[in-house]
Amino acid sequence: MSNHVRIFDTTLRDGEQSPGAAMTAAEKLEIAQALDTLGVDVIEAGFPASSNGDFESVRAIAGFVEHAVVAGLSRAAPKDIARCGEAVKGARRPRIHTFISTSDIHMKHKLQMQPHQVLEMVAQSVAAARNLVDDVEWSAEDATRTDKDFLKRCVEAAIRAGAGTINIPDTVGYSFPEEYGALFRELIESVPGADQVVFSAHCHNDLGLAVANSLAAVAGGARQVECTINGLGERAGNAALEEIVMALRVRKDALPYETRIDAHRLTRLSQLVSRVTGFPVQYNKAIVGKNAFSHESGIHQDGMLKNAQTYEIMRPEDVGQGHTNLVMGKLSGRHAFKTKLRDLGYELADNALADAFVRFKELADKKRQVFDEDLIALMDASLAHAADAIQVRRLRVVAGTDGPQTAEIDLTIDGQEVWAPARGNGPVDAIFNAIKQAYAHEAALLLYQVNAVTEGTDAQAEVSVRLKQGDCVATGRAADPDTLVASAKAYVAALNRLIALSQRGPDAQAMGVG
Ligand code: KIV
Ligand code: ZN
């Protein structure tokens, strides 16, 4: 059995099913390109039958990715499989990933089908997919709650019909590592033809065990792991790619397997996914969190100074985490700025660099000390919002103990200047009401959250806003030294995303995929 573990990234499909994490086609393309450069083996680009938008974005990614296999997800229905085949056919290495539920509870309540009908669908769907592409993956949705004998019969049917990869998802995050590893061992030992295919793990994090379960599956014989950047995904998310990759690297003694991931790129990719989805990375997130390599206590700091290995099992630079330096200020020149941006992973053309430099100077005027995190927030915000239909031009707010709190906002909406005043129950409410006056919409506010980008009272505030309109949920994020300005920009960013996403039909989540 090979010692290569394939990394199957599903940030763009299962990750996107996280409410509020929907991405535009251009954003998906940007992430797909970064995943390809990272070295993932398979990119699950979307669920083509779920909407025209998803179909088009899978097609665009298929035509663009250079190295990785590009997979599309498909239910077992012939129409869905045909649509999926159409979407991935332009890829250098196309894959159809078809699935059907196999547990009693799913067959009875979700599919309303008898087991023998499901078994027939397994063979038919895999055969139909094999008529379109050579590389077919089959998944038993809710495999870990499936009767084991029935699961074995389904796996055997899928192998006979031509599937090259068999995925055994822990769809509801129910399994324990020992059980999950043992399930792989048993399937691989007992199902005829199992030695001809690659077994794959796909774990959800409902009990916080997704990474542990994925590693147990590898120990049990799985040679593909399905995961997402930052562990993004609906409910508690999927197994985090960066954690699996680094666990395999750091503990080679326990699990002697290789991936092809260029780990130095992990932090930038984490930040890219966070910027695009608007989902902040928690400070103590393993591998890519801001505090993942910080040592506060005196005893730890002392040990670190004597020998970093006293408290560090990997080096921050191994995963692309730089040390936070006091980097720039008002007097920093264009050349230093360009070099610093390059160190942080931003390669800009001359015009974009000139624009970024102006924004940096504006920030340095407001904020004496400009840290790496400030520059990242500045760059990510400008890259994310440059093409937005609605832009915040100016904001005036009256706040304080003696109400009423009021706001006046100037927006540019499709190139037209619009001004609107409003009152509110506090300054943030007044700002959001003013935006509603300027641009009428019905979206409901699901989340308003403020974090400081760095320390100190002059730190930039990073605000996340999540809005819901109809079935569409979108998150916007913005940073500014003025918390109220950041709030206005984050709200408008979420609104822009709602507009961009409203063209898409029902998403995969609405179609009941695990
Ligand atoms: O969690 C799950 O079961 C899935 C399948 C559709 C692969 O995402
Ligand atoms: Zn899943």
Coordinates of C-alpha atoms and ligand atoms in Angstrom, one line a residue:
M1 CA 0.0 0.0 0.0
S2 CA 1.4 3.4 -1.0
N3 CA 2.6 5.8 1.7
H4 CA 1.2 8.8 -0.2
V5 CA -2.0 10.2 1.3
R6 CA -4.0 12.2 -1.2
I7 CA -5.4 15.5 0.0
F8 CA -8.8 16.1 -1.4
D9 CA -9.9 19.7 -0.7
T10 CA -13.6 20.4 -0.5
T11 CA -13.5 24.1 0.7
L12 CA -15.3 25.1 -2.4
R13 CA -18.1 22.5 -2.0
D14 CA -18.6 21.2 1.5
G15 CA -16.9 24.3 3.0
E16 CA -19.1 26.6 1.0
Q17 CA -22.2 24.9 2.6
S18 CA -21.4 26.7 5.8
P19 CA -24.2 29.3 6.1
G20 CA -22.7 32.7 5.1
A21 CA -19.7 31.3 3.4
A22 CA -21.0 31.4 -0.1
M23 CA -18.4 32.6 -2.6
T24 CA -18.6 34.2 -6.0
A25 CA -17.3 32.5 -9.1
A26 CA -14.3 34.8 -9.2
E27 CA -13.5 34.1 -5.6
K28 CA -13.7 30.4 -6.1
L29 CA -11.4 30.6 -9.0
E30 CA -8.9 32.5 -6.9
I31 CA -9.0 29.9 -4.2
A32 CA -8.8 27.0 -6.7
Q33 CA -5.6 28.5 -8.1
A34 CA -4.1 28.8 -4.6
L35 CA -5.1 25.2 -3.8
D36 CA -3.5 24.0 -6.9
T37 CA -0.3 25.9 -6.0
L38 CA -0.5 24.5 -2.5
G39 CA -0.3 21.0 -4.0
V40 CA -3.6 19.4 -3.1
D41 CA -4.3 16.3 -5.2
V42 CA -8.0 16.9 -5.7
I43 CA -10.1 20.1 -5.7
E44 CA -13.8 19.5 -5.3
A45 CA -14.9 22.6 -7.2
G46 CA -18.7 22.4 -6.5
F47 CA -22.0 20.7 -7.1
P48 CA -22.9 21.5 -10.7
A49 CA -26.5 20.4 -10.6
S50 CA -27.3 22.6 -7.6
S51 CA -27.4 25.8 -9.7
N52 CA -26.3 27.4 -12.9
G53 CA -23.9 29.5 -10.9
D54 CA -22.2 26.4 -9.4
F55 CA -22.2 24.7 -12.8
E56 CA -20.4 27.7 -14.4
S57 CA -17.9 28.0 -11.6
V58 CA -17.0 24.3 -11.7
R59 CA -16.6 24.6 -15.5
A60 CA -14.3 27.7 -15.1
I61 CA -12.2 26.0 -12.4
A62 CA -12.0 22.8 -14.6
G63 CA -10.6 24.9 -17.5
F64 CA -8.1 26.6 -15.3
V65 CA -6.5 24.2 -12.8
E66 CA -3.1 22.9 -14.0
H67 CA -2.2 20.0 -11.7
A68 CA -4.9 18.8 -9.4
V69 CA -7.8 16.5 -10.3
V70 CA -11.0 18.7 -10.5
A71 CA -14.0 16.9 -9.0
G72 CA -17.7 17.8 -9.2
L73 CA -20.2 16.4 -6.7
S74 CA -23.3 14.7 -8.0
R75 CA -26.3 13.0 -6.6
A76 CA -27.1 9.5 -8.1
A77 CA -29.7 10.8 -10.5
P78 CA -28.8 10.4 -14.2
K79 CA -29.5 14.1 -15.0
D80 CA -27.2 15.3 -12.2
I81 CA -24.4 13.0 -13.3
A82 CA -24.7 14.2 -16.9
R83 CA -24.6 17.8 -15.7
C84 CA -21.6 17.1 -13.5
G85 CA -19.8 15.4 -16.4
E86 CA -20.5 18.4 -18.6
A87 CA -19.0 20.8 -15.9
V88 CA -15.8 18.9 -15.3
K89 CA -15.1 17.6 -18.8
G90 CA -12.7 20.5 -19.7
A91 CA -10.4 19.6 -16.8
R92 CA -7.0 18.0 -17.4
R93 CA -7.9 15.4 -14.8
P94 CA -11.7 15.3 -14.4
R95 CA -13.5 13.4 -11.7
I96 CA -17.2 12.8 -11.0
H97 CA -17.9 12.3 -7.3
T98 CA -21.3 10.6 -6.9
F99 CA -23.0 9.8 -3.6
I100 CA -26.1 8.3 -2.1
S101 CA -27.2 7.8 1.5
T102 CA -26.9 4.3 2.8
S103 CA -28.0 4.5 6.5
D104 CA -31.4 3.2 7.5
I105 CA -32.5 6.6 8.8
H106 CA -31.4 8.4 5.6
M107 CA -32.9 5.8 3.3
K108 CA -36.2 5.8 5.1
H109 CA -36.7 9.5 5.8
K110 CA -34.6 11.4 3.3
L111 CA -34.6 9.1 0.2
Q112 CA -37.8 7.2 1.0
M113 CA -36.2 4.2 -0.8
Q114 CA -35.8 0.6 0.1
P115 CA -32.2 -0.8 0.5
H116 CA -32.4 -2.9 -2.7
Q117 CA -33.3 0.3 -4.6
V118 CA -30.4 2.2 -3.2
L119 CA -28.0 -0.7 -4.0
E120 CA -29.2 -0.6 -7.6
M121 CA -28.7 3.1 -7.7
V122 CA -25.1 2.7 -6.5
A123 CA -24.2 0.5 -9.5
Q124 CA -26.2 2.5 -12.0
S125 CA -24.8 5.9 -10.9
V126 CA -21.2 4.8 -10.9
A127 CA -21.6 3.1 -14.3
A128 CA -23.3 6.3 -15.7
A129 CA -20.4 8.4 -14.4
R130 CA -17.8 6.0 -15.8
N131 CA -19.4 6.5 -19.2
L132 CA -18.4 10.1 -19.0
V133 CA -15.0 10.1 -17.2
D134 CA -12.4 7.5 -16.2
D135 CA -12.0 8.8 -12.6
V136 CA -15.1 8.2 -10.5
E137 CA -15.5 8.5 -6.7
W138 CA -18.4 7.0 -4.9
S139 CA -19.5 8.1 -1.4
A140 CA -21.8 6.3 1.1
E141 CA -23.5 9.3 2.7
D142 CA -23.9 8.7 6.5
A143 CA -21.7 5.6 6.2
T144 CA -20.8 5.5 9.9
R145 CA -24.4 5.0 10.8
T146 CA -25.0 2.4 8.1
D147 CA -25.6 -1.3 8.7
K148 CA -22.1 -2.8 8.1
D149 CA -23.2 -5.7 5.9
F150 CA -25.3 -3.3 3.7
L151 CA -22.3 -0.9 3.5
K152 CA -20.1 -3.7 2.3
R153 CA -22.6 -4.7 -0.4
C154 CA -22.8 -1.1 -1.6
V155 CA -19.0 -0.6 -1.6
E156 CA -18.6 -3.8 -3.6
A157 CA -21.3 -2.7 -6.1
A158 CA -19.5 0.6 -6.5
I159 CA -16.2 -1.1 -7.1
R160 CA -17.7 -3.5 -9.6
A161 CA -19.3 -0.6 -11.5
G162 CA -15.9 1.1 -11.9
A163 CA -15.4 3.5 -9.0
G164 CA -11.7 4.1 -8.3
T165 CA -12.1 5.9 -5.0
I166 CA -14.5 4.8 -2.2
N167 CA -15.4 7.5 0.3
I168 CA -16.7 6.5 3.7
P169 CA -18.1 9.8 5.2
D170 CA -18.8 10.4 8.9
T171 CA -21.5 12.8 7.6
V172 CA -22.9 13.7 11.0
G173 CA -19.6 13.7 12.9
Y174 CA -20.7 10.8 15.1
S175 CA -17.8 8.4 15.0
F176 CA -14.9 7.8 17.5
P177 CA -11.4 7.4 16.1
E178 CA -11.1 3.7 17.1
E179 CA -14.4 2.9 15.4
Y180 CA -13.7 4.8 12.3
G181 CA -10.2 3.4 11.8
A182 CA -11.5 -0.1 12.4
L183 CA -14.3 0.4 9.8
F184 CA -11.7 1.1 7.2
R185 CA -9.6 -1.9 8.2
E186 CA -12.7 -4.1 8.0
L187 CA -13.9 -2.8 4.6
I188 CA -10.4 -3.1 3.1
E189 CA -9.9 -6.6 4.4
S190 CA -13.4 -8.0 3.5
V191 CA -14.8 -6.3 0.4
P192 CA -13.9 -8.0 -2.8
G193 CA -11.9 -5.7 -5.1
A194 CA -11.0 -3.3 -2.2
D195 CA -7.3 -3.7 -3.0
Q196 CA -7.9 -2.1 -6.4
V197 CA -9.3 1.2 -5.1
V198 CA -8.3 4.1 -2.9
F199 CA -10.3 4.4 0.3
S200 CA -11.1 8.0 1.4
A201 CA -12.1 9.6 4.8
H202 CA -14.5 12.5 5.0
C203 CA -15.2 13.7 8.5
H204 CA -17.4 16.3 10.1
N205 CA -16.5 18.0 13.3
D206 CA -19.7 17.8 15.4
L207 CA -17.9 16.2 18.3
G208 CA -14.6 18.0 17.6
L209 CA -13.1 14.7 16.3
A210 CA -12.9 15.3 12.5
V211 CA -9.1 15.5 12.4
A212 CA -8.6 12.6 14.9
N213 CA -11.0 10.5 12.9
S214 CA -9.3 11.3 9.6
L215 CA -5.9 10.3 11.0
A216 CA -7.4 7.1 12.4
A217 CA -8.8 6.3 9.0
V218 CA -5.3 6.8 7.5
A219 CA -3.9 4.3 10.1
G220 CA -6.8 2.0 9.1
G221 CA -5.8 2.1 5.4
A222 CA -7.4 5.3 3.9
R223 CA -5.1 6.9 1.4
Q224 CA -7.3 10.0 0.6
V225 CA -8.5 12.5 3.2
E226 CA -11.2 15.0 2.4
C227 CA -10.8 18.3 4.3
T228 CA -11.2 22.1 4.1
I229 CA -9.1 25.1 4.7
N230 CA -9.7 26.3 8.3
G231 CA -12.0 23.4 8.8
L232 CA -14.8 25.4 7.1
G233 CA -18.0 23.6 6.6
E234 CA -21.6 23.5 7.7
R235 CA -22.4 23.0 11.4
A236 CA -19.1 22.5 13.2
G237 CA -17.3 22.1 9.9
N238 CA -15.1 19.5 8.2
A239 CA -11.6 18.2 9.1
A240 CA -9.1 21.1 8.8
L241 CA -6.6 20.5 5.9
E242 CA -3.8 22.4 7.7
E243 CA -4.1 20.2 10.8
I244 CA -4.1 16.9 8.9
V245 CA -1.1 17.9 6.8
M246 CA 1.0 19.1 9.8
A247 CA 0.0 16.2 12.0
L248 CA 1.2 13.8 9.3
R249 CA 4.4 15.9 8.9
V250 CA 5.2 16.3 12.6
R251 CA 4.3 12.8 13.7
K252 CA 5.8 10.8 10.9
D253 CA 7.1 8.5 13.5
A254 CA 3.5 7.5 14.4
L255 CA 2.0 7.8 10.9
P256 CA 4.7 7.3 8.2
Y257 CA 2.8 8.9 5.3
E258 CA 3.5 11.8 2.9
T259 CA 1.4 14.5 1.3
R260 CA 2.4 16.8 -1.5
I261 CA 1.4 20.0 0.3
D262 CA 3.7 23.0 0.4
A263 CA 3.1 23.8 4.0
H264 CA 4.7 27.2 3.8
R265 CA 1.6 28.4 2.0
L266 CA -0.9 27.2 4.6
T267 CA -1.2 30.5 6.5
R268 CA -1.7 32.6 3.4
L269 CA -4.4 30.2 2.1
S270 CA -6.1 30.3 5.5
Q271 CA -6.1 34.1 5.4
L272 CA -7.4 34.1 1.8
V273 CA -10.3 31.8 2.7
S274 CA -11.1 33.8 5.7
R275 CA -11.0 37.1 3.7
V276 CA -13.2 35.7 0.9
T277 CA -15.8 34.1 3.2
G278 CA -15.7 36.7 5.9
F279 CA -15.2 34.0 8.6
P280 CA -12.5 35.1 11.0
V281 CA -9.9 32.4 12.0
Q282 CA -10.1 31.9 15.8
Y283 CA -6.9 33.2 17.5
N284 CA -6.1 29.8 19.0
K285 CA -6.8 27.8 15.8
A286 CA -4.1 25.1 15.5
I287 CA -1.4 25.8 12.8
V288 CA -2.8 29.0 11.3
G289 CA -4.3 30.9 14.3
K290 CA -2.7 34.2 15.3
N291 CA -1.7 32.7 18.7
A292 CA -0.7 29.3 17.4
F293 CA 3.0 30.2 18.0
S294 CA 2.7 32.9 20.8
H295 CA 4.2 32.2 24.2
E296 CA 2.9 34.4 26.9
S297 CA 4.0 32.8 30.1
G298 CA 7.4 33.7 31.5
I299 CA 8.4 30.1 31.9
H300 CA 7.6 29.3 28.3
Q301 CA 9.3 32.4 27.0
D302 CA 12.4 31.6 29.0
G303 CA 12.4 28.0 27.6
M304 CA 11.9 29.3 24.1
L305 CA 14.8 31.7 24.3
K306 CA 17.1 28.8 25.4
N307 CA 15.9 26.4 22.8
A308 CA 12.7 26.8 20.7
Q309 CA 12.1 23.1 20.7
T310 CA 11.3 23.2 24.4
Y311 CA 7.8 24.4 23.6
E312 CA 7.5 24.3 19.8
I313 CA 6.9 21.1 17.9
M314 CA 7.1 22.9 14.5
R315 CA 8.4 26.3 13.5
P316 CA 6.1 29.2 12.6
E317 CA 7.9 29.7 9.3
D318 CA 7.2 26.0 8.4
V319 CA 3.6 27.0 7.9
G320 CA 4.1 30.5 6.6
Q321 CA 3.6 32.3 9.9
G322 CA 5.9 35.3 10.1
H323 CA 6.9 37.0 13.3
T324 CA 5.0 40.1 14.1
N325 CA 7.4 43.0 13.7
L326 CA 6.8 46.7 14.1
V327 CA 7.2 47.2 10.4
M328 CA 6.2 50.5 8.9
G329 CA 5.2 54.0 9.7
K330 CA 4.5 57.4 8.2
L331 CA 8.0 57.8 6.9
S332 CA 8.4 54.4 5.3
G333 CA 9.1 54.6 1.6
R334 CA 7.5 52.9 -1.4
H335 CA 10.4 50.5 -1.9
A336 CA 10.2 49.3 1.7
F337 CA 6.5 49.0 1.4
K338 CA 6.8 46.9 -1.8
T339 CA 9.4 44.6 -0.2
K340 CA 7.2 44.2 2.9
L341 CA 4.1 43.3 0.8
R342 CA 6.2 40.8 -1.1
D343 CA 7.3 39.2 2.2
L344 CA 3.6 39.0 3.2
G345 CA 2.7 37.3 -0.1
Y346 CA 1.3 40.1 -2.1
E347 CA 2.8 40.6 -5.6
L348 CA 1.2 43.8 -7.0
A349 CA 1.5 45.4 -10.4
D350 CA 2.6 49.0 -10.5
N351 CA -0.8 50.6 -10.5
A352 CA -2.2 48.4 -7.8
L353 CA 1.0 49.1 -5.8
A354 CA 0.6 52.8 -6.1
D355 CA -3.1 52.6 -4.9
A356 CA -2.1 50.4 -2.0
F357 CA 0.7 52.8 -1.0
V358 CA -1.8 55.7 -0.9
R359 CA -4.1 53.6 1.4
F360 CA -1.1 52.7 3.5
K361 CA -0.1 56.3 4.0
E362 CA -3.7 57.2 5.0
L363 CA -3.5 54.4 7.6
A364 CA -0.1 55.5 8.8
D365 CA -1.5 59.0 9.3
K366 CA -4.2 57.7 11.6
K367 CA -2.1 55.0 13.3
R368 CA 1.5 55.5 14.5
Q369 CA 2.6 51.9 14.4
V370 CA 1.6 49.8 11.4
F371 CA 2.1 46.1 12.0
D372 CA 2.1 43.1 9.6
E373 CA -1.5 42.4 10.6
D374 CA -2.6 45.9 9.7
L375 CA -1.1 45.6 6.3
I376 CA -2.8 42.2 5.7
A377 CA -6.1 43.7 6.8
L378 CA -5.6 46.7 4.5
M379 CA -4.6 44.6 1.5
D380 CA -7.3 42.0 2.0
A381 CA -10.0 44.6 2.3
S382 CA -8.9 46.5 -0.8
L383 CA -8.6 43.3 -2.9
A384 CA -12.0 42.1 -1.7
H385 CA -13.9 45.3 -2.3
A386 CA -12.3 46.9 -5.3
A387 CA -15.0 45.7 -7.7
D388 CA -18.0 46.1 -5.4
A389 CA -21.2 47.8 -6.8
I390 CA -21.8 49.7 -3.5
Q391 CA -18.9 51.7 -1.9
V392 CA -18.7 53.7 1.3
R393 CA -17.5 57.2 0.5
R394 CA -18.1 59.2 3.7
L395 CA -19.7 58.7 7.1
R396 CA -20.6 61.1 9.9
V397 CA -21.9 59.8 13.2
V398 CA -23.3 61.5 16.3
A399 CA -22.9 59.2 19.4
G400 CA -22.7 59.6 23.1
T401 CA -24.9 59.7 26.2
D402 CA -27.2 62.4 25.0
G403 CA -29.2 60.8 22.2
P404 CA -30.5 60.5 19.6
Q405 CA -27.6 58.8 17.9
T406 CA -27.6 59.7 14.2
A407 CA -25.6 58.8 11.1
E408 CA -25.3 60.3 7.6
I409 CA -23.7 58.2 4.9
D410 CA -22.5 58.9 1.4
L411 CA -22.5 55.8 -0.8
T412 CA -21.6 55.3 -4.4
I413 CA -24.1 52.8 -5.9
D414 CA -23.2 51.7 -9.4
G415 CA -21.3 55.0 -9.9
Q416 CA -24.1 57.3 -8.5
E417 CA -23.5 59.2 -5.3
V418 CA -26.3 58.7 -2.8
W419 CA -26.7 60.4 0.6
A420 CA -28.9 59.3 3.5
P421 CA -29.4 60.2 7.1
A422 CA -30.9 58.0 9.9
R423 CA -31.4 57.7 13.6
G424 CA -30.8 54.5 15.5
N425 CA -30.7 52.8 18.8
G426 CA -27.0 53.5 19.2
P427 CA -24.5 54.6 16.5
V428 CA -24.1 51.2 14.8
D429 CA -27.9 50.9 14.4
A430 CA -28.0 54.4 13.1
I431 CA -25.4 53.6 10.5
F432 CA -27.1 50.4 9.3
N433 CA -30.4 52.3 9.1
A434 CA -28.8 55.0 7.0
I435 CA -27.4 52.3 4.6
K436 CA -31.0 50.9 4.4
Q437 CA -32.2 54.4 3.5
A438 CA -29.6 54.8 0.8
Y439 CA -30.0 51.3 -0.7
A440 CA -33.4 49.8 0.1
H441 CA -33.2 46.1 0.9
E442 CA -34.9 43.6 3.2
A443 CA -31.8 41.7 4.5
A444 CA -31.9 40.6 8.2
L445 CA -28.8 41.1 10.3
L446 CA -27.5 37.7 11.6
L447 CA -24.2 38.6 13.1
Y448 CA -22.3 41.8 14.1
Q449 CA -18.8 41.1 15.6
V450 CA -15.8 43.3 16.3
N451 CA -12.2 42.3 16.9
A452 CA -9.0 44.3 17.3
V453 CA -6.5 43.6 14.5
T454 CA -3.5 44.3 16.9
E455 CA -3.1 45.6 20.4
G456 CA -3.5 49.1 21.7
T457 CA -6.3 51.7 21.7
D458 CA -5.3 52.9 18.2
A459 CA -5.6 49.3 16.8
Q460 CA -7.7 48.8 13.7
A461 CA -11.1 47.3 14.4
E462 CA -12.0 44.4 12.2
V463 CA -15.8 44.0 11.9
S464 CA -17.8 41.0 10.5
V465 CA -21.4 41.4 9.5
R466 CA -23.6 38.5 8.3
L467 CA -26.8 39.3 6.4
K468 CA -29.7 37.0 5.3
Q469 CA -32.1 37.7 2.4
G470 CA -34.4 34.9 1.4
D471 CA -32.2 31.8 1.3
C472 CA -29.0 33.7 0.7
V473 CA -26.6 34.3 3.6
A474 CA -23.5 36.5 3.1
T475 CA -20.7 37.7 5.4
G476 CA -18.8 40.9 4.9
R477 CA -15.6 42.0 6.7
A478 CA -13.8 45.3 6.9
A479 CA -11.0 46.9 9.0
D480 CA -10.4 50.5 9.9
P481 CA -9.0 52.4 12.9
D482 CA -12.5 53.8 13.4
T483 CA -14.8 51.0 14.6
L484 CA -17.9 52.8 13.1
V485 CA -16.3 53.2 9.7
A486 CA -15.3 49.5 9.8
S487 CA -18.9 48.7 10.7
A488 CA -20.3 50.6 7.8
K489 CA -17.8 49.0 5.4
A490 CA -18.5 45.5 6.7
Y491 CA -22.3 45.9 6.3
V492 CA -21.8 47.2 2.8
A493 CA -19.4 44.4 2.0
A494 CA -22.0 41.8 3.1
L495 CA -24.7 43.6 1.0
N496 CA -22.4 43.5 -2.0
R497 CA -21.9 39.8 -1.5
L498 CA -25.7 39.3 -1.3
I499 CA -26.1 41.1 -4.6
A500 CA -23.3 39.0 -6.2
L501 CA -24.7 35.7 -4.9
S502 CA -28.4 36.4 -5.5
Q503 CA -28.0 35.3 -9.2
R504 CA -27.3 31.7 -7.9
G505 CA -30.0 29.2 -7.5
P506 CA -30.5 26.9 -4.5
D507 CA -27.2 25.9 -3.0
A508 CA -25.9 22.4 -2.1
Q509 CA -27.1 22.9 1.5
A510 CA -30.6 23.6 0.4
M511 CA -30.4 20.3 -1.6
G512 CA -29.8 18.3 1.5
V513 CA -26.2 17.2 1.0
G514 CA -24.2 16.2 4.1
Ligands
KIV1 O1 -20.6 14.6 4.5 C1 -20.9 13.9 3.5 O2 -21.5 12.8 3.6 C2 -20.7 14.5 2.2 C3 -20.9 13.6 1.0 C4 -21.8 14.2 0.1 C5 -19.5 13.3 0.5 O3 -20.3 15.6 2.1
ZN2 ZN -19.5 16.4 4.1

